[in-house]
Amino acid sequence: MAMILASASPRRVDLLARLGVVPDAIDPADIDETPTKAEIPRNHAERLAREKCLCVAARHPGALVLAADTVVAVGRRILPKAQDEGTARACLALLSGRRHRVLTAVAVMGANARLHERLSETQVIFHRLSAGDIDALLAAGDWHGKAGGYALQGSAEAYVRWMAGSWSGVVGLPLADTRVLLRAAGYHA
């Protein structure tokens, strides 16, 4: 059975390789990722992973499709994927010294068209970030396109004071949950 990754994220490809999984194809879903009115972070991540999976599965009947979505949240507030330095700076200033959640939803559809889903939630606290710290994080450049304006696998890891949950989930694909979902869908690396 062909395995299709519904994501263009090189981090997800690298994380899958840790499970011994190499996708047969990469086919990112092109869906609107705007939160719906009053959508809470958990539901947002789950909805996007599910929609991405269903979108790509429709293009690859009979294949196993894996999709994921990562959301950074402070309370009920969903932080954006930073596309510019101003957005990344605002996210980092908001996250400075406070607890936030990183939610990564994973959806897998097997050849039997049954959808398997899981949500990983990780709590993260950054040290209080000075203006110089934020400047250094921005200068590293690994914030671009990242939820909450940071990449844990990059320079941001040096500023984490405390974390409870899945490191790989924060990076973009919780490996323990993904392994369980792949097996449930009949895929064994």
PDB file of C-alpha atoms in Angstrom:
ATOM      1  CA  MET A   1       0.000   0.000   0.000  1.00  0.00           C
ATOM      2  CA  ALA A   2       1.365   3.403  -0.968  1.00  0.00           C
ATOM      3  CA  MET A   3       1.942   5.854   1.875  1.00  0.00           C
ATOM      4  CA  ILE A   4       1.202   9.506   1.074  1.00  0.00           C
ATOM      5  CA  LEU A   5       2.284  12.360   3.348  1.00  0.00           C
ATOM      6  CA  ALA A   6      -0.201  15.219   3.113  1.00  0.00           C
ATOM      7  CA  SER A   7       2.395  17.810   4.113  1.00  0.00           C
ATOM      8  CA  ALA A   8       5.257  19.709   2.518  1.00  0.00           C
ATOM      9  CA  SER A   9       7.052  19.945   5.876  1.00  0.00           C
ATOM     10  CA  PRO A  10      10.622  18.633   5.716  1.00  0.00           C
ATOM     11  CA  ARG A  11      10.472  18.234   9.507  1.00  0.00           C
ATOM     12  CA  ARG A  12       7.627  15.749   9.182  1.00  0.00           C
ATOM     13  CA  VAL A  13       9.588  13.786   6.573  1.00  0.00           C
ATOM     14  CA  ASP A  14      12.590  13.693   8.946  1.00  0.00           C
ATOM     15  CA  LEU A  15      10.438  12.642  11.895  1.00  0.00           C
ATOM     16  CA  LEU A  16       8.771   9.864   9.884  1.00  0.00           C
ATOM     17  CA  ALA A  17      12.236   8.581   8.975  1.00  0.00           C
ATOM     18  CA  ARG A  18      12.850   8.050  12.705  1.00  0.00           C
ATOM     19  CA  LEU A  19      10.022   5.513  12.565  1.00  0.00           C
ATOM     20  CA  GLY A  20      11.549   3.897   9.496  1.00  0.00           C
ATOM     21  CA  VAL A  21       8.819   5.367   7.295  1.00  0.00           C
ATOM     22  CA  VAL A  22       9.613   6.926   3.937  1.00  0.00           C
ATOM     23  CA  PRO A  23       6.529   8.288   2.140  1.00  0.00           C
ATOM     24  CA  ASP A  24       5.958   7.034  -1.379  1.00  0.00           C
ATOM     25  CA  ALA A  25       4.738  10.511  -2.266  1.00  0.00           C
ATOM     26  CA  ILE A  26       4.342  13.949  -0.726  1.00  0.00           C
ATOM     27  CA  ASP A  27       1.102  15.679  -1.655  1.00  0.00           C
ATOM     28  CA  PRO A  28       0.281  18.692   0.511  1.00  0.00           C
ATOM     29  CA  ALA A  29      -3.352  19.609   0.917  1.00  0.00           C
ATOM     30  CA  ASP A  30      -4.212  23.149  -0.056  1.00  0.00           C
ATOM     31  CA  ILE A  31      -6.959  24.088   2.385  1.00  0.00           C
ATOM     32  CA  ASP A  32      -8.007  27.273   4.137  1.00  0.00           C
ATOM     33  CA  GLU A  33      -6.401  27.193   7.597  1.00  0.00           C
ATOM     34  CA  THR A  34      -8.326  30.155   9.004  1.00  0.00           C
ATOM     35  CA  PRO A  35      -9.908  29.356  12.379  1.00  0.00           C
ATOM     36  CA  THR A  36     -13.694  29.398  12.350  1.00  0.00           C
ATOM     37  CA  LYS A  37     -15.509  31.815  14.629  1.00  0.00           C
ATOM     38  CA  ALA A  38     -15.074  30.780  18.292  1.00  0.00           C
ATOM     39  CA  GLU A  39     -13.060  27.666  17.302  1.00  0.00           C
ATOM     40  CA  ILE A  40     -10.884  26.547  20.193  1.00  0.00           C
ATOM     41  CA  PRO A  41      -7.257  25.507  19.535  1.00  0.00           C
ATOM     42  CA  ARG A  42      -7.821  21.765  20.062  1.00  0.00           C
ATOM     43  CA  ASN A  43     -10.750  21.640  17.640  1.00  0.00           C
ATOM     44  CA  HIS A  44      -8.869  23.786  15.131  1.00  0.00           C
ATOM     45  CA  ALA A  45      -5.860  21.440  15.012  1.00  0.00           C
ATOM     46  CA  GLU A  46      -8.086  18.359  14.766  1.00  0.00           C
ATOM     47  CA  ARG A  47     -10.265  19.862  12.037  1.00  0.00           C
ATOM     48  CA  LEU A  48      -7.286  20.907   9.911  1.00  0.00           C
ATOM     49  CA  ALA A  49      -5.546  17.522  10.186  1.00  0.00           C
ATOM     50  CA  ARG A  50      -8.797  15.758   9.282  1.00  0.00           C
ATOM     51  CA  GLU A  51      -9.557  18.068   6.332  1.00  0.00           C
ATOM     52  CA  LYS A  52      -6.006  17.721   4.991  1.00  0.00           C
ATOM     53  CA  CYS A  53      -6.210  13.945   5.252  1.00  0.00           C
ATOM     54  CA  LEU A  54      -9.598  13.723   3.539  1.00  0.00           C
ATOM     55  CA  CYS A  55      -8.558  16.150   0.789  1.00  0.00           C
ATOM     56  CA  VAL A  56      -5.434  14.173  -0.107  1.00  0.00           C
ATOM     57  CA  ALA A  57      -7.114  10.753   0.348  1.00  0.00           C
ATOM     58  CA  ALA A  58      -9.654  11.756  -2.305  1.00  0.00           C
ATOM     59  CA  ARG A  59      -6.750  12.195  -4.739  1.00  0.00           C
ATOM     60  CA  HIS A  60      -5.138   8.843  -3.829  1.00  0.00           C
ATOM     61  CA  PRO A  61      -7.817   6.151  -3.482  1.00  0.00           C
ATOM     62  CA  GLY A  62      -6.502   2.972  -1.872  1.00  0.00           C
ATOM     63  CA  ALA A  63      -3.415   4.658  -0.408  1.00  0.00           C
ATOM     64  CA  LEU A  64      -2.628   5.305   3.222  1.00  0.00           C
ATOM     65  CA  VAL A  65      -2.627   9.074   3.839  1.00  0.00           C
ATOM     66  CA  LEU A  66      -1.079  10.805   6.852  1.00  0.00           C
ATOM     67  CA  ALA A  67      -1.808  14.460   7.642  1.00  0.00           C
ATOM     68  CA  ALA A  68      -0.993  16.638  10.636  1.00  0.00           C
ATOM     69  CA  ASP A  69      -1.477  20.165  11.878  1.00  0.00           C
ATOM     70  CA  THR A  70       0.319  21.998  14.685  1.00  0.00           C
ATOM     71  CA  VAL A  71      -1.243  24.855  16.632  1.00  0.00           C
ATOM     72  CA  VAL A  72       0.407  27.024  19.285  1.00  0.00           C
ATOM     73  CA  ALA A  73      -2.083  28.405  21.777  1.00  0.00           C
ATOM     74  CA  VAL A  74      -2.104  30.753  24.731  1.00  0.00           C
ATOM     75  CA  GLY A  75      -5.366  30.060  26.522  1.00  0.00           C
ATOM     76  CA  ARG A  76      -8.044  30.018  23.809  1.00  0.00           C
ATOM     77  CA  ARG A  77      -5.948  32.218  21.517  1.00  0.00           C
ATOM     78  CA  ILE A  78      -4.507  30.517  18.419  1.00  0.00           C
ATOM     79  CA  LEU A  79      -1.170  32.047  17.446  1.00  0.00           C
ATOM     80  CA  PRO A  80      -0.509  32.461  13.720  1.00  0.00           C
ATOM     81  CA  LYS A  81       2.121  30.807  11.576  1.00  0.00           C
ATOM     82  CA  ALA A  82       4.591  33.665  11.341  1.00  0.00           C
ATOM     83  CA  GLN A  83       5.056  34.836   7.767  1.00  0.00           C
ATOM     84  CA  ASP A  84       6.833  38.087   8.652  1.00  0.00           C
ATOM     85  CA  GLU A  85       9.236  39.289  11.314  1.00  0.00           C
ATOM     86  CA  GLY A  86       6.647  41.529  12.982  1.00  0.00           C
ATOM     87  CA  THR A  87       4.296  38.602  13.551  1.00  0.00           C
ATOM     88  CA  ALA A  88       7.124  36.405  14.852  1.00  0.00           C
ATOM     89  CA  ARG A  89       8.259  39.184  17.216  1.00  0.00           C
ATOM     90  CA  ALA A  90       4.721  39.652  18.566  1.00  0.00           C
ATOM     91  CA  CYS A  91       4.330  35.892  19.130  1.00  0.00           C
ATOM     92  CA  LEU A  92       7.665  35.608  20.944  1.00  0.00           C
ATOM     93  CA  ALA A  93       6.866  38.625  23.123  1.00  0.00           C
ATOM     94  CA  LEU A  94       3.534  37.039  24.060  1.00  0.00           C
ATOM     95  CA  LEU A  95       5.171  33.656  24.835  1.00  0.00           C
ATOM     96  CA  SER A  96       7.985  35.195  26.900  1.00  0.00           C
ATOM     97  CA  GLY A  97       7.962  33.713  30.395  1.00  0.00           C
ATOM     98  CA  ARG A  98       4.524  32.180  30.097  1.00  0.00           C
ATOM     99  CA  ARG A  99       3.071  28.732  29.616  1.00  0.00           C
ATOM    100  CA  HIS A 100       1.603  27.850  26.273  1.00  0.00           C
ATOM    101  CA  ARG A 101       0.297  24.719  24.593  1.00  0.00           C
ATOM    102  CA  VAL A 102       1.418  23.115  21.383  1.00  0.00           C
ATOM    103  CA  LEU A 103      -1.282  20.901  19.919  1.00  0.00           C
ATOM    104  CA  THR A 104      -0.484  18.592  17.037  1.00  0.00           C
ATOM    105  CA  ALA A 105      -3.330  16.614  15.551  1.00  0.00           C
ATOM    106  CA  VAL A 106      -2.561  13.627  13.341  1.00  0.00           C
ATOM    107  CA  ALA A 107      -5.043  11.970  10.992  1.00  0.00           C
ATOM    108  CA  VAL A 108      -4.381   8.747   9.085  1.00  0.00           C
ATOM    109  CA  MET A 109      -6.668   7.147   6.538  1.00  0.00           C
ATOM    110  CA  GLY A 110      -5.925   3.605   5.499  1.00  0.00           C
ATOM    111  CA  ALA A 111      -6.890   1.761   2.355  1.00  0.00           C
ATOM    112  CA  ASN A 112     -10.165   0.751   4.048  1.00  0.00           C
ATOM    113  CA  ALA A 113     -11.161   4.464   4.141  1.00  0.00           C
ATOM    114  CA  ARG A 114     -11.335   4.431   7.951  1.00  0.00           C
ATOM    115  CA  LEU A 115     -10.026   7.611   9.584  1.00  0.00           C
ATOM    116  CA  HIS A 116      -7.758   7.271  12.640  1.00  0.00           C
ATOM    117  CA  GLU A 117      -7.026  10.409  14.674  1.00  0.00           C
ATOM    118  CA  ARG A 118      -4.986  11.489  17.690  1.00  0.00           C
ATOM    119  CA  LEU A 119      -4.106  14.778  19.351  1.00  0.00           C
ATOM    120  CA  SER A 120      -0.828  15.446  21.134  1.00  0.00           C
ATOM    121  CA  GLU A 121      -0.736  18.280  23.657  1.00  0.00           C
ATOM    122  CA  THR A 122       2.564  19.590  24.999  1.00  0.00           C
ATOM    123  CA  GLN A 123       2.964  22.329  27.598  1.00  0.00           C
ATOM    124  CA  VAL A 124       5.944  24.643  27.069  1.00  0.00           C
ATOM    125  CA  ILE A 125       7.323  27.536  29.111  1.00  0.00           C
ATOM    126  CA  PHE A 126       9.997  29.835  27.737  1.00  0.00           C
ATOM    127  CA  HIS A 127      12.346  31.767  29.974  1.00  0.00           C
ATOM    128  CA  ARG A 128      11.555  35.448  30.091  1.00  0.00           C
ATOM    129  CA  LEU A 129      12.845  36.701  26.730  1.00  0.00           C
ATOM    130  CA  SER A 130      14.735  39.985  26.629  1.00  0.00           C
ATOM    131  CA  ALA A 131      14.600  42.203  23.561  1.00  0.00           C
ATOM    132  CA  GLY A 132      18.061  40.832  22.717  1.00  0.00           C
ATOM    133  CA  ASP A 133      16.830  37.250  23.045  1.00  0.00           C
ATOM    134  CA  ILE A 134      13.960  37.956  20.657  1.00  0.00           C
ATOM    135  CA  ASP A 135      16.332  39.669  18.234  1.00  0.00           C
ATOM    136  CA  ALA A 136      18.618  36.592  18.333  1.00  0.00           C
ATOM    137  CA  LEU A 137      15.701  34.232  17.706  1.00  0.00           C
ATOM    138  CA  LEU A 138      14.572  36.340  14.765  1.00  0.00           C
ATOM    139  CA  ALA A 139      18.102  36.603  13.375  1.00  0.00           C
ATOM    140  CA  ALA A 140      18.362  32.789  13.364  1.00  0.00           C
ATOM    141  CA  GLY A 141      15.583  32.843  10.758  1.00  0.00           C
ATOM    142  CA  ASP A 142      14.001  29.498  11.678  1.00  0.00           C
ATOM    143  CA  TRP A 143      10.740  31.169  12.751  1.00  0.00           C
ATOM    144  CA  HIS A 144       9.416  31.652   9.207  1.00  0.00           C
ATOM    145  CA  GLY A 145       6.184  29.756   8.634  1.00  0.00           C
ATOM    146  CA  LYS A 146       6.217  28.278  12.144  1.00  0.00           C
ATOM    147  CA  ALA A 147       3.199  28.271  14.411  1.00  0.00           C
ATOM    148  CA  GLY A 148       3.812  30.698  17.263  1.00  0.00           C
ATOM    149  CA  GLY A 149       6.864  32.146  15.505  1.00  0.00           C
ATOM    150  CA  TYR A 150       9.427  29.614  16.689  1.00  0.00           C
ATOM    151  CA  ALA A 151      11.035  26.292  15.797  1.00  0.00           C
ATOM    152  CA  LEU A 152      11.823  24.110  18.808  1.00  0.00           C
ATOM    153  CA  GLN A 153      14.278  22.073  16.726  1.00  0.00           C
ATOM    154  CA  GLY A 154      16.112  25.322  15.975  1.00  0.00           C
ATOM    155  CA  SER A 155      17.392  28.133  18.137  1.00  0.00           C
ATOM    156  CA  ALA A 156      14.256  28.354  20.316  1.00  0.00           C
ATOM    157  CA  GLU A 157      15.099  25.167  22.219  1.00  0.00           C
ATOM    158  CA  ALA A 158      17.796  27.071  24.151  1.00  0.00           C
ATOM    159  CA  TYR A 159      15.070  29.286  25.662  1.00  0.00           C
ATOM    160  CA  VAL A 160      12.756  26.535  26.912  1.00  0.00           C
ATOM    161  CA  ARG A 161      12.613  26.527  30.711  1.00  0.00           C
ATOM    162  CA  TRP A 162      10.153  23.650  31.049  1.00  0.00           C
ATOM    163  CA  MET A 163       8.287  21.255  28.794  1.00  0.00           C
ATOM    164  CA  ALA A 164       5.829  18.429  29.447  1.00  0.00           C
ATOM    165  CA  GLY A 165       4.727  16.278  26.559  1.00  0.00           C
ATOM    166  CA  SER A 166       6.066  15.291  23.175  1.00  0.00           C
ATOM    167  CA  TRP A 167       9.151  17.054  21.812  1.00  0.00           C
ATOM    168  CA  SER A 168       8.439  15.620  18.361  1.00  0.00           C
ATOM    169  CA  GLY A 169       4.837  16.814  18.680  1.00  0.00           C
ATOM    170  CA  VAL A 170       6.068  20.386  19.097  1.00  0.00           C
ATOM    171  CA  VAL A 171       8.319  19.960  16.052  1.00  0.00           C
ATOM    172  CA  GLY A 172       5.299  18.804  14.030  1.00  0.00           C
ATOM    173  CA  LEU A 173       4.620  15.066  14.373  1.00  0.00           C
ATOM    174  CA  PRO A 174       4.224  13.222  17.702  1.00  0.00           C
ATOM    175  CA  LEU A 175       6.073   9.990  16.958  1.00  0.00           C
ATOM    176  CA  ALA A 176       4.476   7.737  19.590  1.00  0.00           C
ATOM    177  CA  ASP A 177       0.965   8.710  18.486  1.00  0.00           C
ATOM    178  CA  THR A 178       1.887   8.495  14.804  1.00  0.00           C
ATOM    179  CA  ARG A 179       3.282   4.973  15.213  1.00  0.00           C
ATOM    180  CA  VAL A 180       0.035   3.843  16.884  1.00  0.00           C
ATOM    181  CA  LEU A 181      -2.085   5.424  14.143  1.00  0.00           C
ATOM    182  CA  LEU A 182      -0.049   3.885  11.331  1.00  0.00           C
ATOM    183  CA  ARG A 183      -0.380   0.424  12.890  1.00  0.00           C
ATOM    184  CA  ALA A 184      -4.122   0.919  13.428  1.00  0.00           C
ATOM    185  CA  ALA A 185      -4.414   1.724   9.716  1.00  0.00           C
ATOM    186  CA  GLY A 186      -2.514  -1.455   8.801  1.00  0.00           C
ATOM    187  CA  TYR A 187       0.827   0.128   7.950  1.00  0.00           C
ATOM    188  CA  HIS A 188       4.009  -1.389   9.371  1.00  0.00           C
ATOM    189  CA  ALA A 189       7.415   0.074   8.580  1.00  0.00           C
TER     190      ALA A 189
END
